[in-house]
Amino acid sequence: MRLREGTEERAAELIAAGPPFDPEDLGIGRHAVYLGRDLVIFAFEGNDVEKRVGAIINDPVSSASFGAWMPLLAESPGLAHEVYYWEAAG
């Protein structure tokens, strides 16, 4: 997602505070956040990950905690789906 100019520091603070949910309780195998100068990417991996992430997005209590991100975003959040993945053997 694109960030508004000058919001990278606040985004880093939100990321450092951790997710507003417990990834393990949610059953997510891996969660990472990538931060660039004007970009933030939330990555989720695991079985049924779309269903699991959808559950927190659609939950009024959990989704309210994402409100802190709204003033930082230059555009509406979007979803991307994996179309290529490579992993070293072993």
PDB file of C-alpha atoms in Angstrom:
ATOM      1  CA  MET A   1       0.000   0.000   0.000  1.00  0.00           C
ATOM      2  CA  ARG A   2       1.226   3.475  -0.760  1.00  0.00           C
ATOM      3  CA  LEU A   3       1.927   5.732   2.205  1.00  0.00           C
ATOM      4  CA  ARG A   4       1.257   9.444   2.349  1.00  0.00           C
ATOM      5  CA  GLU A   5       4.395  11.547   2.204  1.00  0.00           C
ATOM      6  CA  GLY A   6       6.023  11.988   5.600  1.00  0.00           C
ATOM      7  CA  THR A   7       4.267   9.076   7.335  1.00  0.00           C
ATOM      8  CA  GLU A   8       7.061   6.482   7.259  1.00  0.00           C
ATOM      9  CA  GLU A   9       8.125   7.217  10.858  1.00  0.00           C
ATOM     10  CA  ARG A  10       4.583   6.738  12.193  1.00  0.00           C
ATOM     11  CA  ALA A  11       4.245   3.563  10.122  1.00  0.00           C
ATOM     12  CA  ALA A  12       7.464   2.244  11.692  1.00  0.00           C
ATOM     13  CA  GLU A  13       6.008   2.959  15.157  1.00  0.00           C
ATOM     14  CA  LEU A  14       2.822   1.036  14.372  1.00  0.00           C
ATOM     15  CA  ILE A  15       4.825  -1.880  13.013  1.00  0.00           C
ATOM     16  CA  ALA A  16       7.082  -1.919  16.094  1.00  0.00           C
ATOM     17  CA  ALA A  17       3.989  -2.167  18.320  1.00  0.00           C
ATOM     18  CA  GLY A  18       3.149  -5.482  16.638  1.00  0.00           C
ATOM     19  CA  PRO A  19      -0.049  -6.696  15.028  1.00  0.00           C
ATOM     20  CA  PRO A  20      -3.418  -6.013  16.649  1.00  0.00           C
ATOM     21  CA  PHE A  21      -4.028  -9.766  16.694  1.00  0.00           C
ATOM     22  CA  ASP A  22      -2.094 -12.877  17.705  1.00  0.00           C
ATOM     23  CA  PRO A  23      -0.843 -14.513  14.485  1.00  0.00           C
ATOM     24  CA  GLU A  24      -0.401 -17.857  16.210  1.00  0.00           C
ATOM     25  CA  ASP A  25      -3.936 -17.853  17.618  1.00  0.00           C
ATOM     26  CA  LEU A  26      -5.204 -16.958  14.171  1.00  0.00           C
ATOM     27  CA  GLY A  27      -3.356 -19.944  12.697  1.00  0.00           C
ATOM     28  CA  ILE A  28      -1.108 -17.947  10.387  1.00  0.00           C
ATOM     29  CA  GLY A  29       2.175 -19.694   9.614  1.00  0.00           C
ATOM     30  CA  ARG A  30       4.175 -16.557   8.844  1.00  0.00           C
ATOM     31  CA  HIS A  31       3.518 -12.817   8.940  1.00  0.00           C
ATOM     32  CA  ALA A  32       5.918 -10.095   7.802  1.00  0.00           C
ATOM     33  CA  VAL A  33       5.693  -6.360   7.185  1.00  0.00           C
ATOM     34  CA  TYR A  34       7.950  -4.581   4.691  1.00  0.00           C
ATOM     35  CA  LEU A  35       8.398  -0.826   4.909  1.00  0.00           C
ATOM     36  CA  GLY A  36       9.818   1.407   2.203  1.00  0.00           C
ATOM     37  CA  ARG A  37      10.034   5.159   1.765  1.00  0.00           C
ATOM     38  CA  ASP A  38       6.459   5.409   0.534  1.00  0.00           C
ATOM     39  CA  LEU A  39       5.228   1.839   0.717  1.00  0.00           C
ATOM     40  CA  VAL A  40       4.121  -0.747   3.274  1.00  0.00           C
ATOM     41  CA  ILE A  41       3.465  -4.390   2.459  1.00  0.00           C
ATOM     42  CA  PHE A  42       1.804  -6.864   4.814  1.00  0.00           C
ATOM     43  CA  ALA A  43       2.565 -10.492   3.943  1.00  0.00           C
ATOM     44  CA  PHE A  44       0.720 -13.470   5.381  1.00  0.00           C
ATOM     45  CA  GLU A  45       1.470 -17.157   4.778  1.00  0.00           C
ATOM     46  CA  GLY A  46      -0.218 -20.329   5.943  1.00  0.00           C
ATOM     47  CA  ASN A  47      -3.021 -22.772   5.337  1.00  0.00           C
ATOM     48  CA  ASP A  48      -6.289 -21.069   4.414  1.00  0.00           C
ATOM     49  CA  VAL A  49      -4.520 -17.713   4.866  1.00  0.00           C
ATOM     50  CA  GLU A  50      -7.087 -15.731   2.860  1.00  0.00           C
ATOM     51  CA  LYS A  51      -9.898 -17.066   5.040  1.00  0.00           C
ATOM     52  CA  ARG A  52      -7.944 -16.404   8.248  1.00  0.00           C
ATOM     53  CA  VAL A  53      -6.929 -12.854   7.316  1.00  0.00           C
ATOM     54  CA  GLY A  54     -10.450 -12.188   6.079  1.00  0.00           C
ATOM     55  CA  ALA A  55     -11.752 -13.181   9.515  1.00  0.00           C
ATOM     56  CA  ILE A  56      -9.765 -10.423  11.248  1.00  0.00           C
ATOM     57  CA  ILE A  57     -10.572  -7.847   8.586  1.00  0.00           C
ATOM     58  CA  ASN A  58     -14.299  -8.604   8.845  1.00  0.00           C
ATOM     59  CA  ASP A  59     -14.317  -8.692  12.662  1.00  0.00           C
ATOM     60  CA  PRO A  60     -15.497  -5.270  13.968  1.00  0.00           C
ATOM     61  CA  VAL A  61     -13.272  -5.437  17.056  1.00  0.00           C
ATOM     62  CA  SER A  62     -10.094  -6.414  15.191  1.00  0.00           C
ATOM     63  CA  SER A  63     -10.722  -4.174  12.194  1.00  0.00           C
ATOM     64  CA  ALA A  64     -11.188  -1.109  14.427  1.00  0.00           C
ATOM     65  CA  SER A  65      -7.567  -1.435  15.512  1.00  0.00           C
ATOM     66  CA  PHE A  66      -6.482  -1.032  11.882  1.00  0.00           C
ATOM     67  CA  GLY A  67      -7.915   2.504  11.961  1.00  0.00           C
ATOM     68  CA  ALA A  68      -4.542   3.893  13.024  1.00  0.00           C
ATOM     69  CA  TRP A  69      -3.276   3.087   9.516  1.00  0.00           C
ATOM     70  CA  MET A  70      -5.969   4.976   7.611  1.00  0.00           C
ATOM     71  CA  PRO A  71      -4.448   8.496   7.963  1.00  0.00           C
ATOM     72  CA  LEU A  72      -1.117   7.103   6.711  1.00  0.00           C
ATOM     73  CA  LEU A  73      -2.399   5.517   3.509  1.00  0.00           C
ATOM     74  CA  ALA A  74      -2.395   7.354   0.208  1.00  0.00           C
ATOM     75  CA  GLU A  75      -4.849   4.874  -1.314  1.00  0.00           C
ATOM     76  CA  SER A  76      -7.291   2.172  -0.315  1.00  0.00           C
ATOM     77  CA  PRO A  77      -5.727  -1.107   0.801  1.00  0.00           C
ATOM     78  CA  GLY A  78      -5.695  -3.869  -1.764  1.00  0.00           C
ATOM     79  CA  LEU A  79      -5.009  -7.582  -1.860  1.00  0.00           C
ATOM     80  CA  ALA A  80      -2.429  -9.336  -3.976  1.00  0.00           C
ATOM     81  CA  HIS A  81      -2.302 -13.075  -4.526  1.00  0.00           C
ATOM     82  CA  GLU A  82       0.810 -15.170  -4.851  1.00  0.00           C
ATOM     83  CA  VAL A  83       1.570 -16.000  -8.464  1.00  0.00           C
ATOM     84  CA  TYR A  84       5.189 -17.104  -8.041  1.00  0.00           C
ATOM     85  CA  TYR A  85       7.176 -18.497  -5.136  1.00  0.00           C
ATOM     86  CA  TRP A  86      10.656 -19.981  -4.945  1.00  0.00           C
ATOM     87  CA  GLU A  87      12.388 -21.618  -1.986  1.00  0.00           C
ATOM     88  CA  ALA A  88      15.812 -23.211  -1.755  1.00  0.00           C
ATOM     89  CA  ALA A  89      15.796 -26.948  -1.220  1.00  0.00           C
ATOM     90  CA  GLY A  90      16.759 -28.131   2.267  1.00  0.00           C
TER      91      GLY A  90
END
